[in-house]
Short mmCIF file of C-alpha atoms in Angstrom, two decimals:
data_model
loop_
_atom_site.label_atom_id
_atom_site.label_comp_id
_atom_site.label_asym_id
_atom_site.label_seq_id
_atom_site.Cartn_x
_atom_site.Cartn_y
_atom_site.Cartn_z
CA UNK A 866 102.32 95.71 105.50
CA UNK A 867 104.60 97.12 103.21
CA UNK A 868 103.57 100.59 101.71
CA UNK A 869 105.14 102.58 99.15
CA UNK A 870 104.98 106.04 99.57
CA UNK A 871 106.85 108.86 96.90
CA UNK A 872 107.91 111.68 98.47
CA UNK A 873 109.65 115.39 97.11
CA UNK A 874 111.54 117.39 98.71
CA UNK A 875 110.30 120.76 99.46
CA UNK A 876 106.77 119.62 98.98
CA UNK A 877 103.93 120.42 100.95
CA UNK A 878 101.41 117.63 102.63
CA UNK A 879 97.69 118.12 101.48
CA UNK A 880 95.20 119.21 103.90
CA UNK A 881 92.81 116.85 104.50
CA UNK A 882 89.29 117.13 106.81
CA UNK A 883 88.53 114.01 108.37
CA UNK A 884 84.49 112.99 108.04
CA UNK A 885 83.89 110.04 111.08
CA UNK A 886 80.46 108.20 110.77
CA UNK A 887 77.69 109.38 112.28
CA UNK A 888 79.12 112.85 112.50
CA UNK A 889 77.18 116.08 110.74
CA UNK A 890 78.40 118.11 108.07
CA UNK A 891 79.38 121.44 108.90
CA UNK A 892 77.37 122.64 105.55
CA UNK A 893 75.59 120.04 104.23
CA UNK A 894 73.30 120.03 101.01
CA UNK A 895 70.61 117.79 102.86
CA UNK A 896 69.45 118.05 106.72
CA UNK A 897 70.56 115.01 107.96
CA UNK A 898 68.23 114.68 109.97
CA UNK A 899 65.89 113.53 107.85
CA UNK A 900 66.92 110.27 107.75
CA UNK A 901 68.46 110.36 104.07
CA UNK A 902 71.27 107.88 105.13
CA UNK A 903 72.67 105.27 107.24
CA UNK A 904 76.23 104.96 108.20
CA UNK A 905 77.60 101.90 110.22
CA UNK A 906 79.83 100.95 112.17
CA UNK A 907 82.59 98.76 110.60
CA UNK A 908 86.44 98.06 111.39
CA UNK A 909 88.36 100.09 108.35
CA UNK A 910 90.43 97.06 106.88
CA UNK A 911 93.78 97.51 106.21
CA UNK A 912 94.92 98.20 102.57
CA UNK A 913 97.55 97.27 100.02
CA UNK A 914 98.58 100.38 98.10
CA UNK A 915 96.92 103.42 98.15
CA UNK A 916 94.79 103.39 95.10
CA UNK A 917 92.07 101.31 94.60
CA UNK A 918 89.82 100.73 91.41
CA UNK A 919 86.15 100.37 91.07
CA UNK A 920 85.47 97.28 90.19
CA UNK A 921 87.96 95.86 92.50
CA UNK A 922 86.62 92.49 94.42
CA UNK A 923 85.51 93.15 98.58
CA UNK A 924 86.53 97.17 98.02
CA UNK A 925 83.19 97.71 99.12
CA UNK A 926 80.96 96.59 101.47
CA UNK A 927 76.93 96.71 101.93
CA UNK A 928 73.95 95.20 103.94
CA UNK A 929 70.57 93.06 102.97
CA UNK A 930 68.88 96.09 104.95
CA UNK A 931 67.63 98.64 101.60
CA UNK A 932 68.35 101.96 104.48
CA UNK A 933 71.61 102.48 103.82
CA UNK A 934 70.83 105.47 101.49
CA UNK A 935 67.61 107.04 100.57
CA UNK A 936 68.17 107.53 96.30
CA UNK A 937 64.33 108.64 95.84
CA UNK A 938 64.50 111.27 99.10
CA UNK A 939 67.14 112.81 97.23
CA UNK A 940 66.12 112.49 93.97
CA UNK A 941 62.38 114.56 95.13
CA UNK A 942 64.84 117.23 96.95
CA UNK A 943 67.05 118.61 94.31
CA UNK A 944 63.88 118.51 91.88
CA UNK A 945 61.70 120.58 94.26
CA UNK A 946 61.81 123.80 92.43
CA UNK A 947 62.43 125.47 96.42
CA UNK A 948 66.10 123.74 96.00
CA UNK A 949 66.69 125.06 92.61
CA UNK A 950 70.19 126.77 93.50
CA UNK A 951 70.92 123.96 96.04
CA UNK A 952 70.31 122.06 92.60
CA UNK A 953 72.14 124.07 90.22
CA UNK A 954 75.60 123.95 92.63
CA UNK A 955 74.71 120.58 93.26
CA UNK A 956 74.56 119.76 89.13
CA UNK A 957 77.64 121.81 88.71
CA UNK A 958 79.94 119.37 90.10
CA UNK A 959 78.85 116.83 87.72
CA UNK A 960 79.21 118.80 84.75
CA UNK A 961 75.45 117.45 84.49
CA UNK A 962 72.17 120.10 83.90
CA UNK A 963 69.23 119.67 86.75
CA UNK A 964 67.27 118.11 84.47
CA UNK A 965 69.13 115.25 84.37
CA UNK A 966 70.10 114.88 87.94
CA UNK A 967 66.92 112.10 88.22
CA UNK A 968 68.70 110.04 85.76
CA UNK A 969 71.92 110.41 87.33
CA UNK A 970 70.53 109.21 90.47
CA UNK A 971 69.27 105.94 88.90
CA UNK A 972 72.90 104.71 87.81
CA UNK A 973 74.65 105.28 90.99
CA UNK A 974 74.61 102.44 93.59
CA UNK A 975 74.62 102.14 97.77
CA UNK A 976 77.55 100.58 99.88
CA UNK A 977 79.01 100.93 102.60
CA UNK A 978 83.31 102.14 102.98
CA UNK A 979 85.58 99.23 103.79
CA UNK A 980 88.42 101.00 104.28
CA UNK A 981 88.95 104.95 105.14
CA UNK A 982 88.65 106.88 101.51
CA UNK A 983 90.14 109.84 100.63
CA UNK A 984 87.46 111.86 98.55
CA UNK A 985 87.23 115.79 96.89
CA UNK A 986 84.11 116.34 98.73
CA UNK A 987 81.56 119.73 98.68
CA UNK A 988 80.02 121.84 100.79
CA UNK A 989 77.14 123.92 100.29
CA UNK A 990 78.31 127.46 100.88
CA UNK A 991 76.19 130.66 99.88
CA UNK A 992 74.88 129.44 97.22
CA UNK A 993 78.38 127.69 95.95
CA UNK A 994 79.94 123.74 96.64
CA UNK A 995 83.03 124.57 97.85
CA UNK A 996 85.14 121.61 97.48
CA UNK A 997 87.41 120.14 100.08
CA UNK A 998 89.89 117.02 100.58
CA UNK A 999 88.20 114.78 102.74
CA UNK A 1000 89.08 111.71 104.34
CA UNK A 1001 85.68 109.53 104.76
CA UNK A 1002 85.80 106.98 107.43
CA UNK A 1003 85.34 103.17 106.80
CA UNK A 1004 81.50 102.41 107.56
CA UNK A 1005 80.11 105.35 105.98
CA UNK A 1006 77.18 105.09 103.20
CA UNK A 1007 78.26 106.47 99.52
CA UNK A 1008 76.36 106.23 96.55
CA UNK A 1009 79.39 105.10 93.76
CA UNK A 1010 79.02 105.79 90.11
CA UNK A 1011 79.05 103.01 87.05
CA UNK A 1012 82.91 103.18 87.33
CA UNK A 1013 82.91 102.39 91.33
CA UNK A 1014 84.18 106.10 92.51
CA UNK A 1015 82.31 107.33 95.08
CA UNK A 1016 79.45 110.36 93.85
CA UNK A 1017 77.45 110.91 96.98
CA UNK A 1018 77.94 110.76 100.45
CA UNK A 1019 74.61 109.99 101.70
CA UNK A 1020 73.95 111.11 105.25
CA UNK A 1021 73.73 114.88 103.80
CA UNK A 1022 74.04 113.82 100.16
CA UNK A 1023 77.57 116.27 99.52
CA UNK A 1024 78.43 115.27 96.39
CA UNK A 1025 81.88 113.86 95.70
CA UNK A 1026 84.57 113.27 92.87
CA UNK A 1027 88.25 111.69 92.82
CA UNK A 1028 90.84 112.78 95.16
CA UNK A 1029 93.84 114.21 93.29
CA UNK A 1030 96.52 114.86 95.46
CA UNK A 1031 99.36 113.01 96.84
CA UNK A 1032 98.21 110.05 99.12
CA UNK A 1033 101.32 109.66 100.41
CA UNK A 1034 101.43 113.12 101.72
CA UNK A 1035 98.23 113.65 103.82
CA UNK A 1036 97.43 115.37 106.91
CA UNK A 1037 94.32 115.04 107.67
CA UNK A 1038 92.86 117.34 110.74
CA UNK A 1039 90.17 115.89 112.96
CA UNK A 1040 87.88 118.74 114.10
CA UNK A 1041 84.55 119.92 114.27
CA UNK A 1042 83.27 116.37 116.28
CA UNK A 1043 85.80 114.41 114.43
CA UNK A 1044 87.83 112.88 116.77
CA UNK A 1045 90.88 110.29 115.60
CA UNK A 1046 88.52 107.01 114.74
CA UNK A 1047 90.02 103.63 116.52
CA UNK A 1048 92.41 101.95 114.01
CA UNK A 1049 93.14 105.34 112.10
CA UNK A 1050 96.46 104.64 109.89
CA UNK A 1051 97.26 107.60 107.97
CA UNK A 1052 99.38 104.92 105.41
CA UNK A 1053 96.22 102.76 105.48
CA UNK A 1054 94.31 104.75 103.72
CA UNK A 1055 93.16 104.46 99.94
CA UNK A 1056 91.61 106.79 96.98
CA UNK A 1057 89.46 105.06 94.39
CA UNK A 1058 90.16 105.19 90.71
CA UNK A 1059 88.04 104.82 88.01
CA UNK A 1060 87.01 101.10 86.41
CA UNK A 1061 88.26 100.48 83.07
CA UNK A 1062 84.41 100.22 81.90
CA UNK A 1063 81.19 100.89 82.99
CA UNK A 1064 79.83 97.68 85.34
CA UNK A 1065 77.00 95.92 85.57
CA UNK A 1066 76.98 94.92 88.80
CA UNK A 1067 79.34 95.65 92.21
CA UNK A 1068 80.59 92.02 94.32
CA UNK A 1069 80.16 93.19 98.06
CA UNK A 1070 81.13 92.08 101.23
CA UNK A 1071 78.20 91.90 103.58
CA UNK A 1072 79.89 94.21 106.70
CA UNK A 1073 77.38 92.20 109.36
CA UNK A 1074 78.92 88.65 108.01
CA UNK A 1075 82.00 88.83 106.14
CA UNK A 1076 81.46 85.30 105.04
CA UNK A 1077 78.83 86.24 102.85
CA UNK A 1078 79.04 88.42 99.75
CA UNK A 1079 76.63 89.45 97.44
CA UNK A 1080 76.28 90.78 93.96
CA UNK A 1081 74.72 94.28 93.14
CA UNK A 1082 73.78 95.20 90.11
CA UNK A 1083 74.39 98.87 89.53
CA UNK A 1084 71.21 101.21 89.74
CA UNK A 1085 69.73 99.05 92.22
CA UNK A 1086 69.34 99.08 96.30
CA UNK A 1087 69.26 95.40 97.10
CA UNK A 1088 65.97 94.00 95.94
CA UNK A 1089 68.10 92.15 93.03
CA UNK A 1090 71.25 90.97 94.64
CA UNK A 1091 72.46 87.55 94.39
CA UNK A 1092 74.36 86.16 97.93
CA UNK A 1093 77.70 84.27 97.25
CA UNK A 1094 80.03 82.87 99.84
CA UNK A 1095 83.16 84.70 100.41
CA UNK A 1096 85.11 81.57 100.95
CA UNK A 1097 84.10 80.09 97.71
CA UNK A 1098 87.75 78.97 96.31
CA UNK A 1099 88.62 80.15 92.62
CA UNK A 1100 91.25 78.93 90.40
CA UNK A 1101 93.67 81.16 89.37
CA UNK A 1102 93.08 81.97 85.66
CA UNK A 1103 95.91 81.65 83.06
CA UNK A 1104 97.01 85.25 81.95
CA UNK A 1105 100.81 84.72 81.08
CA UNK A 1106 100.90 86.74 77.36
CA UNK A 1107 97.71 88.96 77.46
CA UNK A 1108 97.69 92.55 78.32
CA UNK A 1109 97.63 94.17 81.65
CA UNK A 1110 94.37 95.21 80.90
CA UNK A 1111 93.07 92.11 79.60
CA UNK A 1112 94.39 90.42 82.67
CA UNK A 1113 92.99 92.76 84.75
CA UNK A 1114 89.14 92.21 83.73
CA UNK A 1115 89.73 88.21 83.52
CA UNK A 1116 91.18 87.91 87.31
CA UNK A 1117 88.66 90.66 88.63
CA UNK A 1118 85.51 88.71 86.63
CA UNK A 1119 87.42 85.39 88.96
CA UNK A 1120 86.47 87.32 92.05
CA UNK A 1121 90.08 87.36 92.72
CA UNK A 1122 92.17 91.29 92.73
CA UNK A 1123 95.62 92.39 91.26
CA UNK A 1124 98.49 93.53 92.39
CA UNK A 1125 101.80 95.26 91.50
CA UNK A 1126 104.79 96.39 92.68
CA UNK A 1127 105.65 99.39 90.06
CA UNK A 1128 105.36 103.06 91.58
CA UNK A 1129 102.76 103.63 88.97
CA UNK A 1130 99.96 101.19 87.83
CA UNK A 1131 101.12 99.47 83.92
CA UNK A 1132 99.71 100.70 81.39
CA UNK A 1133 96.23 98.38 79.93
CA UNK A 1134 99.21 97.29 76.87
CA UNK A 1135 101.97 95.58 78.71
CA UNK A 1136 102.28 92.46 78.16
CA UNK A 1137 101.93 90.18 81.55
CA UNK A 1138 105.17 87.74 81.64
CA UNK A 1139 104.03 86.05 85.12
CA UNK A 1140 101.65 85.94 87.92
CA UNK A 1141 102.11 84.89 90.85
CA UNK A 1142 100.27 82.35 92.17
CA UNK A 1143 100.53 80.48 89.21
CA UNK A 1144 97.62 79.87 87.02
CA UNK A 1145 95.64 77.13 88.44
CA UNK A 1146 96.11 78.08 92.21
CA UNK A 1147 92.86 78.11 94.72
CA UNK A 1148 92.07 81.38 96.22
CA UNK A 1149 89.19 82.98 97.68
CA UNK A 1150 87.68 85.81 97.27
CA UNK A 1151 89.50 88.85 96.80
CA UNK A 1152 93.29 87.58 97.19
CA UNK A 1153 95.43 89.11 95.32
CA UNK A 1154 97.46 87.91 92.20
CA UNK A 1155 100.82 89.61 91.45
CA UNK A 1156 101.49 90.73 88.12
CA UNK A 1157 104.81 91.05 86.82
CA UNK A 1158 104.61 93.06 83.24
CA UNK A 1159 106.62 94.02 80.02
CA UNK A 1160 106.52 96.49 77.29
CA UNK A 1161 103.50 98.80 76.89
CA UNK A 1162 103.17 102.56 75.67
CA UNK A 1163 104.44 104.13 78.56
CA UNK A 1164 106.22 100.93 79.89
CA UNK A 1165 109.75 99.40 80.04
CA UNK A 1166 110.51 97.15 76.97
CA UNK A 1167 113.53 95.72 79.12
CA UNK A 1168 111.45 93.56 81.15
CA UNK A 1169 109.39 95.67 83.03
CA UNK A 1170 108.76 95.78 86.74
CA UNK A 1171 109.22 92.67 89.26
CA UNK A 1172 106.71 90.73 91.69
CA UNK A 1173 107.32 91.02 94.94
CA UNK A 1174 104.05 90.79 96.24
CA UNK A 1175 103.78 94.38 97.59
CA UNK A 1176 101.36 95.52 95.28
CA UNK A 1177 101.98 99.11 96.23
CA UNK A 1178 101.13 102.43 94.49
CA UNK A 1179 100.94 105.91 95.77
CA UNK A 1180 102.03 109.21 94.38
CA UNK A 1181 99.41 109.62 91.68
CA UNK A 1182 98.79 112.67 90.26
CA UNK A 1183 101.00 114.21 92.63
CA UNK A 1184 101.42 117.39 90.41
CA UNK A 1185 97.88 118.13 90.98
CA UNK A 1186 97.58 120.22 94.80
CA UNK A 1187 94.22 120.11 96.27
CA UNK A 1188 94.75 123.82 97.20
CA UNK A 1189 93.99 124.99 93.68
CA UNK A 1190 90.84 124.58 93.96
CA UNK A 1191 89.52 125.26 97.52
CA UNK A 1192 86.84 127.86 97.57
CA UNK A 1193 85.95 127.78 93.72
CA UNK A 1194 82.93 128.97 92.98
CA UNK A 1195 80.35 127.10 91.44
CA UNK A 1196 79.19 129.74 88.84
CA UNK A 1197 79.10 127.07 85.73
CA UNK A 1198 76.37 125.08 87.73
CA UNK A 1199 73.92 123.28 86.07
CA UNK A 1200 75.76 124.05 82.88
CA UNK A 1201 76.27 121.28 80.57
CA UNK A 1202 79.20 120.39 78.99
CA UNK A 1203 80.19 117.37 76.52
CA UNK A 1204 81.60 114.94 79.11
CA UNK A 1205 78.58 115.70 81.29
CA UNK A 1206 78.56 113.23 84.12
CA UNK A 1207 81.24 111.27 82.91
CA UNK A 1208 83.07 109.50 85.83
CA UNK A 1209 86.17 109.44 83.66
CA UNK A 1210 86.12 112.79 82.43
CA UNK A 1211 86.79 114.31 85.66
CA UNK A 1212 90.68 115.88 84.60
CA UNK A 1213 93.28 114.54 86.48
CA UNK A 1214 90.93 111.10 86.80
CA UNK A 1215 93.10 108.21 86.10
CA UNK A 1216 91.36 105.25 84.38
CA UNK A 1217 93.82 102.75 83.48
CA UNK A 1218 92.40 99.18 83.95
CA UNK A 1219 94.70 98.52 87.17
CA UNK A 1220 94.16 97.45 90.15
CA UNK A 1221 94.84 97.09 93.92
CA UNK A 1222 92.03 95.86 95.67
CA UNK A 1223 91.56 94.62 98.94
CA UNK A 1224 91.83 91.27 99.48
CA UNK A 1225 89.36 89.32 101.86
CA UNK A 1226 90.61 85.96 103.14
CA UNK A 1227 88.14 82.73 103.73
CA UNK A 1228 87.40 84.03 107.22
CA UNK A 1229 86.47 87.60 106.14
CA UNK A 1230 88.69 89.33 107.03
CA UNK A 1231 92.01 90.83 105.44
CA UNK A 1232 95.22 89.76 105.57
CA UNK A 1233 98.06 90.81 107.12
CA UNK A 1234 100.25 91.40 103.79
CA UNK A 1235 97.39 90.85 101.32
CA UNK A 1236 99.27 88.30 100.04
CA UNK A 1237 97.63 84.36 100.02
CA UNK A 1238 97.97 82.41 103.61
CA UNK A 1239 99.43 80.01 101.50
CA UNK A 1240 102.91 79.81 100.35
CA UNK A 1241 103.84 81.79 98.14
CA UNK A 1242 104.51 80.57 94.64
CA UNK A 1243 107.37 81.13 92.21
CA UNK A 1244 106.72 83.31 89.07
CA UNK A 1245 105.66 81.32 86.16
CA UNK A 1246 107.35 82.18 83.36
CA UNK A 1247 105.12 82.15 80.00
CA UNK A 1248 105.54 81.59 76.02
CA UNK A 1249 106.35 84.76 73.98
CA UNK A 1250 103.27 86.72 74.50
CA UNK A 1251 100.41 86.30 71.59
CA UNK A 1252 98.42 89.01 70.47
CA UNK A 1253 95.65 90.27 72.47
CA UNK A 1254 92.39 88.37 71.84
CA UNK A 1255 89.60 90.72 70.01
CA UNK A 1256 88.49 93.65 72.23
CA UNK A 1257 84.76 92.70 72.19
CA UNK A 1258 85.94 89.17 73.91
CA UNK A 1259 85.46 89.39 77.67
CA UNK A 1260 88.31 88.36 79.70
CA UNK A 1261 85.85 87.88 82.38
CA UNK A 1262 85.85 83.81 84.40
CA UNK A 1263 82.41 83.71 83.13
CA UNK A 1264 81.09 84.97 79.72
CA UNK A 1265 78.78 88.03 80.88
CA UNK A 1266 75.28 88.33 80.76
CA UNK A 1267 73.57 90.48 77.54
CA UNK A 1268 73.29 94.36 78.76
CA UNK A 1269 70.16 94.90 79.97
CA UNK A 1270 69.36 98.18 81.48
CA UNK A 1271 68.36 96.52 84.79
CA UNK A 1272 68.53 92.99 85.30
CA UNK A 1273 65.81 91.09 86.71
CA UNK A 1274 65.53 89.80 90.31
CA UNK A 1275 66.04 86.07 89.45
CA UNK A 1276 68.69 86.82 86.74
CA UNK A 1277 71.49 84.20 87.48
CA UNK A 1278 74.43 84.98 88.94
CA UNK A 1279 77.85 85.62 87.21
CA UNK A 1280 80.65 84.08 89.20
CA UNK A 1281 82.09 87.42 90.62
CA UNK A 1282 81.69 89.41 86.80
CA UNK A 1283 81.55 93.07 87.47
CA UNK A 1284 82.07 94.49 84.43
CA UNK A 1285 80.71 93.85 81.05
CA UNK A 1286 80.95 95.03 77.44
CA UNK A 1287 81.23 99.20 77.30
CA UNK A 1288 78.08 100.15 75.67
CA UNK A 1289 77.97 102.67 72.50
CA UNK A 1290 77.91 105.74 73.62
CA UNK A 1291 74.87 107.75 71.65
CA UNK A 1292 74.37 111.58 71.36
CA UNK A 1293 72.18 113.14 73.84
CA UNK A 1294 68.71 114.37 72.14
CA UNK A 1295 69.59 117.80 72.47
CA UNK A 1296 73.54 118.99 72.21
CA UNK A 1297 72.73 121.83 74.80
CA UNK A 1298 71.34 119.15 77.49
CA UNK A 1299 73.99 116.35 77.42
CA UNK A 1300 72.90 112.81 79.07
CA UNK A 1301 75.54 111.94 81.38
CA UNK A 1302 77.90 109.46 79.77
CA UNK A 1303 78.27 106.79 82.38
CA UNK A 1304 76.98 103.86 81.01
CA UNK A 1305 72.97 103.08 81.40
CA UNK A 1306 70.68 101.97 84.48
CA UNK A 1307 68.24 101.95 86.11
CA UNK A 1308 67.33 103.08 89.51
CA UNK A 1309 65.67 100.32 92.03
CA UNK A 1310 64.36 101.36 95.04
#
C-alpha cells in the first residue's frame, strides 16, 4: 500500500508512548478498575494516508453492547466535589469550566479504534495533565467529539486532543506492559482531523460483524442506532465542477470516502475536474473515490494535483514538535476561554473538509490498496466548473433530517448522512462561563 511520507533533513522523529488495549495507565484520571470502559479486541486495519477526518465512512467502529464506555460514571466523578482538582486539570484541556463538563459529556459519542491512532493524550500528574504523544491501539474505546476527533479514552477517561506532529516521523516506544501489538505498522498508522461541521450522527462498522454497520447519532450510546448493511452498493455521485469541499460532504453523505494524492489535503475551494470512478459507478461502503482538483486559495490554478489512486497525506503540521509541550502545567484549568470546548479551536487543528478514510470492502474488510476490487476507471473529465451551489444546500446523497437535539429512536435512517447543516452558534449566558462550541446534543445512556 503505497504511503507517502515527507521527510527533513536534520529533523528529529517524535516520541511517541504506545497505549495496547487492555493495558493500565501509568497515571490515570479514573481507576480503571471500576469498570468505566471496555476495550476489545479487533485487527487494526490497514490505512490509506495518514490523516483521517471525522466524519469519514467505517473510520470507526462500535458494538450493539451499550458497555463500551460508561459516559454517566464519568460524568458523577469529575462532579463529585472530592475530584474537584482532578476536575479542574481535567476541564483545562478543554478550554471548558467544570461546570460545564456534564454538558460536554452529553455531545461526545462511544466507538471503538479501527485502526491504531495517534493521539496528544494526558496524564494526571500532581495535580497537573501532563500531555504526551500517544499511539492508541486499534480496539480501544474513545469517546469522539461532534467533529469525530477522539476526546476521551475511556478505560481511565485521560482526556485527549489532536496529534500535531509529524506522522511520518514517529517512534513510538512500547513500555510499561506495552508490548509491540500483532500487525503493528509504524506507516499504518493514522491521526484524525477535524470534520468540516458538526455531525449528527457517526456510520460505524460493527467490529463483531463487519457486514453490518450502523448509524449513531452523536450524544447517544446505542439505544438509537439504525443497522445498515456494509455491502449495500452506492452509486457514485456526480461531483465534476463543485468544490473540494462540496464534494467532500456529497460522497461522504453516499457512504462512500475520498481520496487524494497531493502531499497536503485541497483546500474546501478547488474546483474538482474528475473523480475517479466515474460518477455513476457501484461501490460499497467506504471505497474510496479519487479526486483530482484545480484552483483554490492555497491551490494550483495550473491544473492542480493528479489521481493516482494513492490517496496519501502525511507531514501535517510538521512545524509543530510534540516536545514543546511535554510537562506543561495545567495552571489555566477550569478557566474559560472564548473557543471553550471547541474541537476546531484546538491551534494547530486542521479542519479543512478533506478526507482519507478507510475504506471497507463488501466482505468487511479493507482492501489491499484502498482502491475498488474493480477495475479501475479512467478520469472523467467535466464541463468548465459552475459556481458552487448555495452554502445552506447539503451536498449530502440524501437531504438531511431537521436538527434536532437528539433524534428519536425510530427516526428514519439517512443513507450514510453524517453531517448536517452547522448550527448558529449563540453566546453563552454568561461571557465568563462559555458553553462549549461544538455543536448541540444530547447525552443517551
Amino acid at each position: 500500500m503505497p504511503v507517502l511520507i515527507l521527510s527533513g533533513c536534520g529533523r528529529d522523529s517524535h516520541d511517541v508512548k504506545a497505549a495496547a488495549v487492555g493495558v493500565p495507565a501509568l497515571d490515570p484520571f479514573f481507576d480503571e478498575g471500576q469498570g468505566l470502559g471496555h476495550d476489545k479486541q479487533a485487527p487494526s486495519l490497514p490505512v490509506r494516508g495518514n490523516l483521517q477526518q471525522g466524519d469519514a465512512p467505517g473510520l470507526y467502529g462500535g458494538t450493539r453492547q451499550p458497555t463500551i464506555c460508561d459516559v454517566e460514571k464519568l460524568k458523577k466523578f469529575l462532579t463529585d466535589p472530592a475530584n474537584h482538582r482532578k476536575a479542574q486539570a481535567w476541564a483545562g484541556v478543554f478550554k471548558i469550566s467544570t461546570e460545564h463538563i456534564p454538558d460536554f459529556l452529553d455531545r461526545l459519542t462511544p466507538v471503538l479504534l479501527r485502526h491504531d491512532t495517534l493521539v496528544k493524550n494526558h496524564d494526571y500528574r500532581s495535580g497537573t495533565a501532563v500531555p504526551y504523544d500517544s499511539l492508541l491501539q486499534a480496539g480501544i474505546a474513545v469517546l469522539v467529539d461532534q467533529q469525530g476527533q477522539p476526546a476521551v479514552k475511556c478505560s481511565c477517561g485521560n482526556p485527549l486532543r489532536p496529534f500535531k506532529g509529524d506522522t511520518g516521523r514517529i517512534k513510538v516506544d512500547f513500555e510499561h506492559g506495552n508490548k509491540e501489538w500483532p500487525g503493528y505498522d509504524e506507516h499504518e498508522v493514522t491521526a484524525v482531523r477535524p470534520a468540516a461541521r458538526p455531525l449528527r450522527q457517526l456510520a460505524l462498522v460493527d467490529v463483531a460483524d463487519p457486514e453490518r454497520g450502523f448509524e449513531r447519532p452523536v450524544g447517544t450510546t446505542g439505544a438509537h442506532d439504525t443497522v445498515f448493511s456494509t455491502g449495500e452498493q452506492h452509486a457514485v455521485p456526480d461531483v465534476i465542477g463543485l468544490s473540494f469541499g462540496a464534494a467532500s460532504g456529497r460522497l461522504s453523505g453516499a457512504g462512500l470516502a475520498v481520496a487524494y494524492d497531493s502531499a497536503e489535503p485541497p483546500p474546501d475551494d478547488a474546483r474538482v475536474l474528475a473523480s475517479d470512478p466515474v460518477a455513476g459507478t457501484p461501490l460499497t461502503f467506504g471505497e474510496y473515490v479519487t479526486l483530482r482538483v484545480a484552483g483554490g486559495t492555497s491551490g494550483d490554478d495550473s491544473g492542480g494535483s493528479s489521481s493516482s489512486g494513492s490517496g496519501s497525506v502525511g507531514g501535517q503540521d510538521s512545524g509543530s514538535s510534540s516536545s514543546s509541550d511535554q510537562g506543561s502545567s495545567s495552571s489555566d484549568a477550569g478557566s474559560p476561554s472564548s473557543d471553550a470546548g471547541s474541537p476546531s479551536s484546538d491551534p494547530g487543528s486542521p479542519s479543512s473538509s478533506s478526507s482519507s478514510p478507510s475504506g471497507v470492502s463488501s466482505s468487511g474488510t479493507a482492501s489491499d490498496s484502498g482502491t475498488p476490487s474493480r477495475a479501475a476507471s479512467p478520469l472523467a473529465s467535466g464541463p468548465p466548473p459552475p459556481s458552487d451551489p448555495p452554502s445552506s444546500a447539503y451536498q449530502g446523497a440524501s437531504p438531511a433530517p431537521p436538527a434536532s437535539p437528539d433524534p428519536p429512536p425510530d427516526s428514519p435512517s439517512v443513507a450514510h448522512s453524517a453531517t448536517g447543516p452547522s448550527p448558529s452558534k449563540t453566546e453563552p449566558a454568561a461571557p465568563s462561563e462559555p458553553v462549549p462550541a461544538d455543536g448541540t446534543g444530547s447525552g443517551t445512556t
